[in-house]
Backbone as a chain_set.jsonl record, in Angstrom:
{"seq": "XXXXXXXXXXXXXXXXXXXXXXXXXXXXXXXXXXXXXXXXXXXXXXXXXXXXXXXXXXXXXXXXXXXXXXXXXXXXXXXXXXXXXXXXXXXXXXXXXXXXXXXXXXXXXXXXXXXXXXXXXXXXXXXXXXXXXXXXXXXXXXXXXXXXXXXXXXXXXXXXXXXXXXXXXXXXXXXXXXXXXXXXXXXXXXXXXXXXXXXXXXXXXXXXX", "coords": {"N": [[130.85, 90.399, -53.508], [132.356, 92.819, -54.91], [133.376, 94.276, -58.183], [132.698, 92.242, -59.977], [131.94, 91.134, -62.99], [128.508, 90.906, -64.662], [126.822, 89.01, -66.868], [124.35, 88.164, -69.313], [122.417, 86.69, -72.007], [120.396, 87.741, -72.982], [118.515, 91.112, -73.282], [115.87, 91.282, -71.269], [116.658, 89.56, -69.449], [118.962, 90.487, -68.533], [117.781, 92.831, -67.484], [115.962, 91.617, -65.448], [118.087, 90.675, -63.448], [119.196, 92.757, -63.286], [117.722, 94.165, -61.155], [117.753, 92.613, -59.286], [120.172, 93.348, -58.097], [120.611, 96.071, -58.333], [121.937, 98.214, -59.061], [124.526, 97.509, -58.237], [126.649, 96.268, -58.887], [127.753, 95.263, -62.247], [125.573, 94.819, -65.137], [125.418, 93.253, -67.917], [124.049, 92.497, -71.645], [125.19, 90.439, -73.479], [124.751, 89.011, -75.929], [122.84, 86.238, -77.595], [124.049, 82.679, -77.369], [127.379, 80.773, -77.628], [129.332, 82.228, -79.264], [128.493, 84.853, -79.95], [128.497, 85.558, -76.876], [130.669, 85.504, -76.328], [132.478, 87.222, -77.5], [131.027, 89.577, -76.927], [131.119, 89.836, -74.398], [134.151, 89.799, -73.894], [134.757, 92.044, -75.255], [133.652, 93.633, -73.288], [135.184, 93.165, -70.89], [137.696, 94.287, -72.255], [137.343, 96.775, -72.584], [136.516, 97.461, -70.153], [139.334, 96.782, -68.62], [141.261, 98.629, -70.229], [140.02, 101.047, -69.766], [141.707, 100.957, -66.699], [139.89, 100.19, -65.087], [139.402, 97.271, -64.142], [137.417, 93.816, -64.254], [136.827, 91.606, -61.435], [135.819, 89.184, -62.014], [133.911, 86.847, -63.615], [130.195, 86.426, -64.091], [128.251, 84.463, -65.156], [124.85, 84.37, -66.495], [121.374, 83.253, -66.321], [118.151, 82.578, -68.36], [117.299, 78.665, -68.588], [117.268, 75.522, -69.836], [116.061, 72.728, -67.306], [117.203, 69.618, -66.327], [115.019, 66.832, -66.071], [113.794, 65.855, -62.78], [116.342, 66.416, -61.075], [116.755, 69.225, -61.156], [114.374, 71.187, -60.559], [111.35, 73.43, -62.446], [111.633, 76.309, -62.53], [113.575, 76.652, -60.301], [117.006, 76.903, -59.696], [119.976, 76.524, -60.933], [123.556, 76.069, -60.419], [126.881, 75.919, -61.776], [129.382, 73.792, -61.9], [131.386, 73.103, -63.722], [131.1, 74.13, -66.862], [130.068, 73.002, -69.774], [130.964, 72.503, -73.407], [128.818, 71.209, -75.299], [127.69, 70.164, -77.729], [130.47, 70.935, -78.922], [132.467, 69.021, -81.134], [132.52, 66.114, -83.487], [130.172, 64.134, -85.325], [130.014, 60.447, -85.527], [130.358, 57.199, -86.743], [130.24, 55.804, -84.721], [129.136, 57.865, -82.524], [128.736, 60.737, -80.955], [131.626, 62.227, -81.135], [133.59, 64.346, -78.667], [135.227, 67.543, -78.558], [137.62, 67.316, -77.734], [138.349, 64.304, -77.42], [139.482, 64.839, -80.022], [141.306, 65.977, -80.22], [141.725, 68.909, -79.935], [141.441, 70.59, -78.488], [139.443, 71.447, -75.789], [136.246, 71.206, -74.609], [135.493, 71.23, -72.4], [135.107, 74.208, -69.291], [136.158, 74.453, -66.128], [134.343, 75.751, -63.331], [134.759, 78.556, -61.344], [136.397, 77.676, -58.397], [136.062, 79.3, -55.657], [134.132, 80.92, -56.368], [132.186, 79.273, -56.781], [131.879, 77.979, -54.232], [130.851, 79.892, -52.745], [128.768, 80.835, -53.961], [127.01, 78.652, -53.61], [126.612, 78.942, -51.217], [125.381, 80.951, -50.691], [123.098, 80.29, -52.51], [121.395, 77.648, -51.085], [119.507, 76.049, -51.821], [119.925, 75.875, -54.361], [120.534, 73.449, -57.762], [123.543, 71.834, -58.537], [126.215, 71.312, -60.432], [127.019, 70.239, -63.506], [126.596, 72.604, -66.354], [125.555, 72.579, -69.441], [126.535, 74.146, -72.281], [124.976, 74.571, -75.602], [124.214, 75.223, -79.338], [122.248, 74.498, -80.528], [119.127, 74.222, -79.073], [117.825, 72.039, -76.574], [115.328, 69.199, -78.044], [114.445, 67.001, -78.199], [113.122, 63.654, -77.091], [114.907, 61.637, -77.729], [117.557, 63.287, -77.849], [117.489, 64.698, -75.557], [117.846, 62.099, -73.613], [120.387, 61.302, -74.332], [122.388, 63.371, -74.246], [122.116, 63.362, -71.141], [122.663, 61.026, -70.752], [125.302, 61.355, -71.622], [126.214, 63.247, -70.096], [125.781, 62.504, -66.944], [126.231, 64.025, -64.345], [124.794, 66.845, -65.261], [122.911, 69.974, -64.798], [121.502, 71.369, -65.937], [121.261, 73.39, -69.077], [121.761, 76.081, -71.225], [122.869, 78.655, -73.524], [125.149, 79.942, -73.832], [127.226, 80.067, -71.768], [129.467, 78.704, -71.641], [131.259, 80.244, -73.885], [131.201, 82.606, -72.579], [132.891, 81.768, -70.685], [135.183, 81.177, -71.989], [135.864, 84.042, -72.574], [136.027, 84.921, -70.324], [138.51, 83.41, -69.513], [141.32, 83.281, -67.121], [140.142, 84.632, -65.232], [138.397, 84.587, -62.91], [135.445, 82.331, -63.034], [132.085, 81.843, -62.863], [128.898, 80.38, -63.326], [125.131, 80.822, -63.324], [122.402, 79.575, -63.658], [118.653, 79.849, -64.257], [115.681, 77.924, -64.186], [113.503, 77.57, -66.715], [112.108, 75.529, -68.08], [111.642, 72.372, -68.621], [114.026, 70.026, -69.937], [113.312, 68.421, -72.879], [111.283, 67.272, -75.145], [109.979, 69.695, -77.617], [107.744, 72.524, -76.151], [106.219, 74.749, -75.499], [103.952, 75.684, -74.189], [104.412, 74.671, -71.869], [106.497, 76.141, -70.886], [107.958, 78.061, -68.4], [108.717, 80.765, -67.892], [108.196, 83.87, -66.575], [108.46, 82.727, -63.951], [111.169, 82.036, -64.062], [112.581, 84.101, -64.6], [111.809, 85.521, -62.464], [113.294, 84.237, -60.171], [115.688, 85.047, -61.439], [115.88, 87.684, -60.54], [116.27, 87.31, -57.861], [118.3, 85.587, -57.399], [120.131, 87.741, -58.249], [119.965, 89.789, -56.281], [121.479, 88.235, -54.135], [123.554, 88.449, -55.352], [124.34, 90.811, -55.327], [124.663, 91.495, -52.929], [126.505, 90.192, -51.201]], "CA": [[131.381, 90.06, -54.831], [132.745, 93.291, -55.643], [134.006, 94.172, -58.852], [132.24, 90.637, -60.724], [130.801, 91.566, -64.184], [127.575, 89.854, -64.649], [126.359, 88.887, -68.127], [123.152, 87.347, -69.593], [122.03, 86.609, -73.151], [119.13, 89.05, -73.814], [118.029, 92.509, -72.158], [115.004, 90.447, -70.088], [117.387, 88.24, -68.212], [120.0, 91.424, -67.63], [117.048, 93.461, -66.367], [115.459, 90.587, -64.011], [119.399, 90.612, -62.5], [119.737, 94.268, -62.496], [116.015, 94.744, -60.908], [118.214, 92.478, -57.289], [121.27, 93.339, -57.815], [120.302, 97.27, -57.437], [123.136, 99.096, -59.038], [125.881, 97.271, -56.969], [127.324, 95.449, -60.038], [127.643, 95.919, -63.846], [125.074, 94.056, -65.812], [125.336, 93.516, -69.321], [123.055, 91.662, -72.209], [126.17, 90.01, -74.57], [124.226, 88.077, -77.26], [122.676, 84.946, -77.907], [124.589, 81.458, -78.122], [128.158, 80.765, -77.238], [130.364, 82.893, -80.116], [127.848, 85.873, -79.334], [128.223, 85.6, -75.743], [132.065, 85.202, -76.211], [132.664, 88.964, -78.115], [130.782, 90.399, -76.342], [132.167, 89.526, -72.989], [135.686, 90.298, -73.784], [134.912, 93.385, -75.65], [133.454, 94.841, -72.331], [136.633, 93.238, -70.099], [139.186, 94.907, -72.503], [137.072, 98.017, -71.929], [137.252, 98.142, -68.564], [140.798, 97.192, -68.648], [141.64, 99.932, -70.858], [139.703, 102.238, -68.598], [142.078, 101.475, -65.51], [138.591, 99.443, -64.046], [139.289, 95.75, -64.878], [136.728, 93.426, -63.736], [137.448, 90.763, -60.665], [135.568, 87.951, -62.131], [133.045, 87.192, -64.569], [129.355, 85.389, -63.827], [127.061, 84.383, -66.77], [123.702, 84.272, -65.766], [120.313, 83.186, -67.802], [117.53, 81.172, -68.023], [117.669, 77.885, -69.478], [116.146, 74.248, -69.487], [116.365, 71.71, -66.779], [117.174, 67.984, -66.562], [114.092, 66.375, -65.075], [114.015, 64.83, -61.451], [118.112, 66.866, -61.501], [116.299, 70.573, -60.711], [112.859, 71.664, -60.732], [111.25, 74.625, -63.251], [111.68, 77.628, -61.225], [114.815, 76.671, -59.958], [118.005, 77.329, -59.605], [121.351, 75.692, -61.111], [125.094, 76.5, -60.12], [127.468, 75.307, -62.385], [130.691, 73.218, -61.449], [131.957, 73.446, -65.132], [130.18, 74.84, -68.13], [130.524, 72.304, -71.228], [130.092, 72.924, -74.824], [128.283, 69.696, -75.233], [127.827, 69.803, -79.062], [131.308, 70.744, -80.17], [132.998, 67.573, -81.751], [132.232, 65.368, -84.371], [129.967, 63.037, -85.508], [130.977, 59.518, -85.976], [129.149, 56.19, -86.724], [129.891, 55.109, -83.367], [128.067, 58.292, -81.469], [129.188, 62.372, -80.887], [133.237, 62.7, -80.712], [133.987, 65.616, -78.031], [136.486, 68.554, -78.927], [138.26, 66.613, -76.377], [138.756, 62.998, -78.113], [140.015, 64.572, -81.356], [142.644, 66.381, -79.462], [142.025, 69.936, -80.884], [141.279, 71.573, -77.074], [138.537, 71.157, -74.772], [134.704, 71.697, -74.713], [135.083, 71.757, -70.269], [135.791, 75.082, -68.885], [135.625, 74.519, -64.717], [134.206, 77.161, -62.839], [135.894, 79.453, -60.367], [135.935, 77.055, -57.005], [135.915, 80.258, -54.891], [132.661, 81.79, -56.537], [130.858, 78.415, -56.596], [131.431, 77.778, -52.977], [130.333, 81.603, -52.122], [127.151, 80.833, -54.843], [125.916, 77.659, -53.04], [126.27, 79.591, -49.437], [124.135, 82.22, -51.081], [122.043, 79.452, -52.766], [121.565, 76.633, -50.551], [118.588, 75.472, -52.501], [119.931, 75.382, -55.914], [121.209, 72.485, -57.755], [124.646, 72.006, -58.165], [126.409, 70.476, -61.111], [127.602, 70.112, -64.603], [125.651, 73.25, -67.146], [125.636, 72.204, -70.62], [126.347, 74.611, -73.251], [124.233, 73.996, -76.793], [123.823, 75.699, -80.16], [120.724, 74.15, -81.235], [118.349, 73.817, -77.883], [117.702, 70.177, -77.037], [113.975, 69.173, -78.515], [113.302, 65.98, -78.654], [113.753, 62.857, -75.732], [116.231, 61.134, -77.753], [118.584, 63.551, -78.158], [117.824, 64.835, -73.999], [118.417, 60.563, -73.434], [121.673, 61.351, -75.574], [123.083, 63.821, -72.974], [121.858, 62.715, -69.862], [123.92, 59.841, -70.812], [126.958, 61.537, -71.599], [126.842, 63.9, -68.503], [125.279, 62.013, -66.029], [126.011, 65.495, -63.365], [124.573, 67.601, -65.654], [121.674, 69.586, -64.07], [120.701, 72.154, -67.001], [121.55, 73.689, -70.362], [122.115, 77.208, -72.102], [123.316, 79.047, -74.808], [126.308, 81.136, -73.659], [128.211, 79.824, -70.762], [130.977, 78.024, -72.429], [131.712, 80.848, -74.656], [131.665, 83.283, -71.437], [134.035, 80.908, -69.903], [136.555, 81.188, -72.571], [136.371, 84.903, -72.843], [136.916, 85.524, -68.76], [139.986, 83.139, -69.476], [142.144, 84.105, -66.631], [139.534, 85.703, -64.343], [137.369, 83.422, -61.68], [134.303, 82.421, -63.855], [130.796, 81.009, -62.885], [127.905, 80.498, -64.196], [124.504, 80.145, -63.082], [120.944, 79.464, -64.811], [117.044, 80.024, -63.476], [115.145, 76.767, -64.876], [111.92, 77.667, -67.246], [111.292, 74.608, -68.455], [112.374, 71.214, -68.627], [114.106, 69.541, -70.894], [112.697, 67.376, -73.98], [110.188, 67.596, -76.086], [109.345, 71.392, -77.216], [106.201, 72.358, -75.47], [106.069, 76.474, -75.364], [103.256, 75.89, -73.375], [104.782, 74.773, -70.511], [107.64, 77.012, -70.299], [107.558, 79.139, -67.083], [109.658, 81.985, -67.84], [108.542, 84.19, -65.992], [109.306, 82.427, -62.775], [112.704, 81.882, -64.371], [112.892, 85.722, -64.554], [111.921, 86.04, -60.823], [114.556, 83.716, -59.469], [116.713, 85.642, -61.764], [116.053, 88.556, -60.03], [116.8, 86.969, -56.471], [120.2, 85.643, -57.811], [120.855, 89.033, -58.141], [119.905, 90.163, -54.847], [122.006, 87.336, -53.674], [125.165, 88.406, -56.102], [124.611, 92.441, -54.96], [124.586, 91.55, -51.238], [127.691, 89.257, -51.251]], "C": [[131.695, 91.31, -55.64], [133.322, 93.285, -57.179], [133.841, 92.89, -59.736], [131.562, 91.861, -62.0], [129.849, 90.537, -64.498], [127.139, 90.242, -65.851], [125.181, 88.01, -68.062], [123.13, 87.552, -71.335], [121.587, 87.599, -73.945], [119.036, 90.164, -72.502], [116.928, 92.066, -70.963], [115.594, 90.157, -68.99], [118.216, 89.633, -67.544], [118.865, 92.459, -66.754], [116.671, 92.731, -64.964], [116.851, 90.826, -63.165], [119.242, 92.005, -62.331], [118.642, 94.321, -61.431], [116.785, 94.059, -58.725], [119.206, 92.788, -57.09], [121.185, 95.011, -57.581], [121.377, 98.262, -57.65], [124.621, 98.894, -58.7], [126.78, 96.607, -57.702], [127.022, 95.459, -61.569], [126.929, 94.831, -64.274], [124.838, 93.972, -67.132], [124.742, 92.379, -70.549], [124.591, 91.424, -73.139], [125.906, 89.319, -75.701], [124.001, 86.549, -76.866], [123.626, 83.903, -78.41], [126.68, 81.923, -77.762], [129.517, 82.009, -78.293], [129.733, 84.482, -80.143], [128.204, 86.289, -78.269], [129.854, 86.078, -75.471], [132.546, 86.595, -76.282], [132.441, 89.044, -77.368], [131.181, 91.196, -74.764], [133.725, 90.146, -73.205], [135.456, 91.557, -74.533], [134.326, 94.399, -74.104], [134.44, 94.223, -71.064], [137.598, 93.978, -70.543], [138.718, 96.187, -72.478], [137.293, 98.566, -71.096], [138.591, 97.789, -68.067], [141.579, 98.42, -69.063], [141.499, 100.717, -69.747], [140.281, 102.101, -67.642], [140.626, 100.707, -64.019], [138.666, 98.16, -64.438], [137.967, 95.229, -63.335], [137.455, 92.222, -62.837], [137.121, 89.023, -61.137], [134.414, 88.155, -62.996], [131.954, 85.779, -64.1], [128.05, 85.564, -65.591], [125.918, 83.646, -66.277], [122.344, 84.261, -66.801], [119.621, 82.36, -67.391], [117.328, 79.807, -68.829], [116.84, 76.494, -68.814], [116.644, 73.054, -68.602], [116.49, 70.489, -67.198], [116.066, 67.428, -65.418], [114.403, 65.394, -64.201], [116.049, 65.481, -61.159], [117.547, 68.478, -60.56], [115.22, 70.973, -61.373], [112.941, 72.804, -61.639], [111.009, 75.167, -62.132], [113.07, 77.558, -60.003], [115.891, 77.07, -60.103], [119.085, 76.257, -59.605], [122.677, 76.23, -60.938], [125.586, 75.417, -60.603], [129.057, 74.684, -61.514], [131.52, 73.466, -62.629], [131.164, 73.519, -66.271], [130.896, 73.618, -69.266], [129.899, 72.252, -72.628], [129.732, 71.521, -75.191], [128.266, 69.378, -77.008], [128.963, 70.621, -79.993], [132.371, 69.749, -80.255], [132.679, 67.554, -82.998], [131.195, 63.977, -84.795], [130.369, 61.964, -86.121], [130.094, 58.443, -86.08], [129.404, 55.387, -85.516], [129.297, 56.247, -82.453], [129.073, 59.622, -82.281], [130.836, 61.929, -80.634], [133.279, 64.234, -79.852], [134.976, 66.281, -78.753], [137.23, 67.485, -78.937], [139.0, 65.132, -77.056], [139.7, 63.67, -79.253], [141.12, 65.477, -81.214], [142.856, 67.956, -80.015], [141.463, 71.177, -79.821], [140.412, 70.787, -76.129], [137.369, 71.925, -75.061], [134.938, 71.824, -73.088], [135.941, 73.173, -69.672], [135.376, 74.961, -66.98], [135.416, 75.731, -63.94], [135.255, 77.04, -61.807], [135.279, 78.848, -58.667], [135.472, 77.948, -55.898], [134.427, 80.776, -54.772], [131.715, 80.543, -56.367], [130.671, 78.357, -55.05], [130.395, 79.28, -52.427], [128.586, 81.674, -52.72], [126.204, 79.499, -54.159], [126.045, 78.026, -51.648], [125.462, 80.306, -49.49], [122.64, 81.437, -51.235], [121.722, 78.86, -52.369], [120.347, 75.95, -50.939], [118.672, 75.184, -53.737], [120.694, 73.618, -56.008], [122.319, 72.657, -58.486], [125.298, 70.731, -59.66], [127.202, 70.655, -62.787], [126.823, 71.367, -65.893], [126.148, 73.136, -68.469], [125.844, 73.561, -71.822], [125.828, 74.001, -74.949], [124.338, 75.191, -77.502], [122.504, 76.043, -80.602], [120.119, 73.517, -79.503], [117.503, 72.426, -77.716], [115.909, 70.112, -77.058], [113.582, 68.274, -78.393], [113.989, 64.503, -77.618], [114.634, 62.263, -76.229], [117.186, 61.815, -77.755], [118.81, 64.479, -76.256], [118.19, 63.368, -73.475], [120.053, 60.673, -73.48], [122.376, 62.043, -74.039], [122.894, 63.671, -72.038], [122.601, 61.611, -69.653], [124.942, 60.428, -70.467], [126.932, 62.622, -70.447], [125.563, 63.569, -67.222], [124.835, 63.111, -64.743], [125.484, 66.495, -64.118], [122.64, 68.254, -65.53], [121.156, 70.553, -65.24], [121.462, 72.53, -68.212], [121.317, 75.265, -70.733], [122.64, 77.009, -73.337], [124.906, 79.444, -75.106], [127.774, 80.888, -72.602], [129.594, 79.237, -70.585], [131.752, 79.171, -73.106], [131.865, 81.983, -73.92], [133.183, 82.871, -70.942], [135.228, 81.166, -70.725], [136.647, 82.963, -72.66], [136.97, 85.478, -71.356], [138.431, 84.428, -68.73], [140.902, 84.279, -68.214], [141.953, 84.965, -65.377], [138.422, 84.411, -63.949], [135.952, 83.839, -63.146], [133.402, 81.406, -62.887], [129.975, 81.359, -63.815], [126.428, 79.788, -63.296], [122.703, 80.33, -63.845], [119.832, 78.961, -63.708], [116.175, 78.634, -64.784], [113.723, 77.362, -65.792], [111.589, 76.437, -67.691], [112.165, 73.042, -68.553], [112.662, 70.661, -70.237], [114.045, 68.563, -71.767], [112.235, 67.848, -74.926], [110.289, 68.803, -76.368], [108.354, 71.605, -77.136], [106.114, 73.268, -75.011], [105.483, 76.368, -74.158], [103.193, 75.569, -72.086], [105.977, 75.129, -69.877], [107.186, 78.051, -69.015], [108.847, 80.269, -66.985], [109.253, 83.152, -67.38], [108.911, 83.93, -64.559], [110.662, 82.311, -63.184], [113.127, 83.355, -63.851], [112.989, 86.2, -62.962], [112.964, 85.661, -60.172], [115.923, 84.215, -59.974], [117.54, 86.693, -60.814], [117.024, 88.096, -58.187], [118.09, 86.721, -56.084], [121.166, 87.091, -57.805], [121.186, 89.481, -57.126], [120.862, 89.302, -53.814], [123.663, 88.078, -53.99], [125.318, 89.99, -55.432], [125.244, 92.452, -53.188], [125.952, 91.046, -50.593], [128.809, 89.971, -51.161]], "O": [[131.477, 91.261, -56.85], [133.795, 92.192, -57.491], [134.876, 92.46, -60.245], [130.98, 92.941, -61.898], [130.227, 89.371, -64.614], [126.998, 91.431, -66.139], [124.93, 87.266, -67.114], [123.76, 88.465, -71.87], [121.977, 88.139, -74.98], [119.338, 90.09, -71.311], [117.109, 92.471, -69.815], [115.238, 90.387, -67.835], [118.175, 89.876, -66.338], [119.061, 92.799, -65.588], [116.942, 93.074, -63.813], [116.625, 91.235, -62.026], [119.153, 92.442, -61.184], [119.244, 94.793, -60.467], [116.579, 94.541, -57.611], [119.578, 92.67, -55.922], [121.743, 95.354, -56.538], [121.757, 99.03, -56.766], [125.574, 99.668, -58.797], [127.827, 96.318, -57.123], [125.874, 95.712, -61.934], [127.403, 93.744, -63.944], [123.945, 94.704, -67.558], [125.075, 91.225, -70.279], [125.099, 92.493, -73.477], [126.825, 89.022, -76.463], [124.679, 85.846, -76.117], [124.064, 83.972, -79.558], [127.135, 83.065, -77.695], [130.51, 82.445, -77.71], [130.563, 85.361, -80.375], [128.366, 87.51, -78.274], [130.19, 86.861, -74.582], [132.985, 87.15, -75.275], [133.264, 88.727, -76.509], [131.389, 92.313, -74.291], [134.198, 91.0, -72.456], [136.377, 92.317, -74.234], [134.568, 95.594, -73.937], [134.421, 94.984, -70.097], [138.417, 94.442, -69.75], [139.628, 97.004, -72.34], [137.896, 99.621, -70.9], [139.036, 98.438, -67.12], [142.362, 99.059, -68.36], [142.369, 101.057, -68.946], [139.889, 102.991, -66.889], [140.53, 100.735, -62.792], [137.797, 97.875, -65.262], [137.698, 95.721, -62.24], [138.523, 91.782, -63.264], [137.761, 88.014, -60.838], [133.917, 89.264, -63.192], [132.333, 84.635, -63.846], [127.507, 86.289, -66.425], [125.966, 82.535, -65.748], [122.215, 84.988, -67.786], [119.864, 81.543, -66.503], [117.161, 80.055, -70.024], [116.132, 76.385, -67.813], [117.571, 72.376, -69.044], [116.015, 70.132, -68.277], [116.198, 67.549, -64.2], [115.027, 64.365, -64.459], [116.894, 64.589, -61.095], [117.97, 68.721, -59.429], [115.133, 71.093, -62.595], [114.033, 73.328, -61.858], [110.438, 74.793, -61.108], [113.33, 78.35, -59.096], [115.848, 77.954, -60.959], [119.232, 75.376, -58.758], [122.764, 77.217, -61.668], [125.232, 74.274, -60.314], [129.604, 75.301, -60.6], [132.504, 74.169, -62.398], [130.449, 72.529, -66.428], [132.106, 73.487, -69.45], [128.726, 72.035, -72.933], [130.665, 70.735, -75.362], [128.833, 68.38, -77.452], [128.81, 70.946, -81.17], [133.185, 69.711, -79.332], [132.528, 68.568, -83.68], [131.592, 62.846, -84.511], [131.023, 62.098, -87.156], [128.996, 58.602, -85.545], [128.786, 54.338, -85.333], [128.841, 55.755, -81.42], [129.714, 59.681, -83.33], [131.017, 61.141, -79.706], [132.974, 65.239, -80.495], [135.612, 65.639, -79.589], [137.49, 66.794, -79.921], [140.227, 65.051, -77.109], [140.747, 63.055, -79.457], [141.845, 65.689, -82.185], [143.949, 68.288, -80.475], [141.149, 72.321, -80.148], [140.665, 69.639, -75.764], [137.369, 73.025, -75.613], [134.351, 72.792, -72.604], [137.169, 73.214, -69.61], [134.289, 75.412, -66.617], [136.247, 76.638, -63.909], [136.091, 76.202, -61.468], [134.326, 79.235, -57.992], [134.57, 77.53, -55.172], [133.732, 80.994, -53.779], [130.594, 80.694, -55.883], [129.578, 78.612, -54.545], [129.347, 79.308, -51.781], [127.601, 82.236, -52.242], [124.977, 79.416, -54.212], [125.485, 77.269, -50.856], [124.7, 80.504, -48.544], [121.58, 81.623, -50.638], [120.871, 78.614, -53.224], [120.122, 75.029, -50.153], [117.87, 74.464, -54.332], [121.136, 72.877, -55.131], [122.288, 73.653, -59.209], [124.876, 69.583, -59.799], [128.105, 71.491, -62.834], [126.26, 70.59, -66.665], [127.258, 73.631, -68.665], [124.711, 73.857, -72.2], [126.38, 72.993, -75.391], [124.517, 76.229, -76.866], [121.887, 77.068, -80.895], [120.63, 72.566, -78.911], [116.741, 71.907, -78.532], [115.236, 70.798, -76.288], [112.353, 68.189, -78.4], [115.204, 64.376, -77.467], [115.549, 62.078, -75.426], [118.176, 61.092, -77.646], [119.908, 64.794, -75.798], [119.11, 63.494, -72.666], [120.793, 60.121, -72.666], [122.748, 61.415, -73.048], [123.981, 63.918, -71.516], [123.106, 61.27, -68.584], [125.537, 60.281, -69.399], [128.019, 62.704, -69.875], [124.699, 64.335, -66.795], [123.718, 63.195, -64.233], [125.754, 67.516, -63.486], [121.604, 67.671, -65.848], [119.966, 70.294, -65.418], [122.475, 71.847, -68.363], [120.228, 75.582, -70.254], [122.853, 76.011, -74.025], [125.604, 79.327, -76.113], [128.908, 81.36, -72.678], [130.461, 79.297, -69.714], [132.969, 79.122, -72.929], [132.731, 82.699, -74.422], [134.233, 83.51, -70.874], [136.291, 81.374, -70.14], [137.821, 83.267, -72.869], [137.959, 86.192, -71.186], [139.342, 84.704, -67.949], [141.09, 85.493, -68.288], [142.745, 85.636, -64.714], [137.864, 83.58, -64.666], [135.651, 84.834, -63.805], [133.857, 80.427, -62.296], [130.048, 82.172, -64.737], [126.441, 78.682, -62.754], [122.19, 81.288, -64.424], [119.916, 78.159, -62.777], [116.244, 78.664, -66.013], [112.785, 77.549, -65.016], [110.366, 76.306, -67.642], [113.393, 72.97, -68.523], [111.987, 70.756, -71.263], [114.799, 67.629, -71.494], [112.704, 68.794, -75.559], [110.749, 69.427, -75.413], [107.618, 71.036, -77.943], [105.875, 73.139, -73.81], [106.044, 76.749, -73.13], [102.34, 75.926, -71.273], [106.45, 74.729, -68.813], [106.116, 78.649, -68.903], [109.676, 80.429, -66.09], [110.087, 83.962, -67.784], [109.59, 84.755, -63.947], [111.411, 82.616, -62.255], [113.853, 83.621, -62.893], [113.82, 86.913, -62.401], [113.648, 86.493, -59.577], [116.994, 84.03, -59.395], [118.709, 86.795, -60.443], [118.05, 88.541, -57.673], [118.801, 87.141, -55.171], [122.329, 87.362, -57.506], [122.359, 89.669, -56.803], [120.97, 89.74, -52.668], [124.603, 88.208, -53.207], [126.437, 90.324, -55.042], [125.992, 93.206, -52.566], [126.381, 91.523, -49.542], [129.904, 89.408, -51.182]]}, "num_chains": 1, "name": "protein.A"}
C-alpha cells in the first residue's frame, strides 16, 4: 500500500499505527470529529501535492465503539462506506438524512480496491457500514435508533466521513479497533487499550501490504 496516507484522530491512535506500520507510511493525528478530521486531512494532501509527493490514497484509522453481537471489543471493523449518521434534520416523524432533503449526501463508499486488500489482510475483522457521529452514542435508545436505521452498520467514530470528503478523488477507507460497545456510557468498561493494540497490528498489516 505504498504511498496511502494514514490518519487518526488523536496522537495515541497515530502512535499505536506508527508503532506496526514502522516508518513505511506517513501517519498523521488530524483532529477530533468530522470538520477537524476534514482540514486537517486536506491540508496535509495539498502539501504533499505541492511538494511534487501526492498521496495514493487516504485510510482513516481509530478507535471507536462497536454494535453488540455485529463485532466484539478488541476487534476489528472495515468499513464498506463511512456515513455521517447525524447530519439531517429532525422531524416529528424521526431523523431526516442529508440525503432526503436533497442538499448532498451523508454516504461516502469506500475505495473497493483497498477494502478488498483490507479484508485479505484482515480476515477476522468485521465488515460493514462505520457510522460517523458528533455527539458519541450514550444511551440504548438512541443505539436502538441507529441500529435501526443501518441495520449493516458494525461500529461508529468521529472522523471518517469528514476524511472521506477531504480524500475526494483519491481511494478512501476507513477502519476502526473496537474499545467498547455501544450504549449506555460505562468508562469502566472501555478497553482501550486493546483497541490501541489491534491498532498497532492494523498497522503492521497496512506497512507490509
Amino acid at each position: 500500500m505504498t504511498g496511502l496516507l494514514l490518519v487518526t484522530a488523536v496522537e495515541p491512535e497515530a502512535a499505536a499505527v506508527r508503532a506496526g506500520v514502522d516508518g513505511r507510511l506517513t501517519v498523521a493525528a488530524v483532529g477530533v470529529g468530522p470538520a477537524a478530521a476534514a482540514a486537517g486531512t486536506a491540508r496535509l494532501l495539498a502539501v504533499a501535492e505541492a511538494g511534487g509527493r501526492p498521496y495514493t490514497g487516504v485510510v482513516c484509522l481509530g478507535i471507536g465503539g462497536g454494535f453488540a453481537g455485529r463485532v466484539e471489543v478488541g476487534g476489528t471493523a472495515i468499513a464498506t462506506r463511512s456515513v455521517a449518521a447525524d447530519l439531517g434534520a429532525e422531524s416529528p416523524d424521526g431523523f431526516l438524512p442529508i440525503d432526503d432533503l436533497g442538499f448532498g449526501t451523508a454516504v461516502v463508499e469506500a475505495d473497493a480496491g483497498l477494502v478488498k486488500t483490507l479484508r485479505a489482510a484482515l480476515p477476522g475483522a468485521a465488515v460493514g457500514t462505520v457510522l460517523t457521529v458528533s455527539t458519541v452514542t450514550g444511551t440504548a435508545a438512541s443505539t436502538e435508533a441507529l441500529a435501526t436505521r443501518f441495520p449493516d452498520a458494525v461500529a461508529e467514530g468521529m472522523e471518517g466521513y469528514g476524511v472521506a470528503c477531504a480524500a475526494a478523488g483519491l481511494p478512501f477507507a476507513e477502519v476502526r479497533t473496537v474499545s467498547n460497545v455501544i450504549g449506555p456510557r460505562d468508562r469502566a468498561a472501555w478497553r482501550i487499550p486493546a483497541a490501541l493494540a489491534a491498532l498497532t497490528e492494523v498497522g503492521e498489516t497496512l506497512g507490509l501490504a
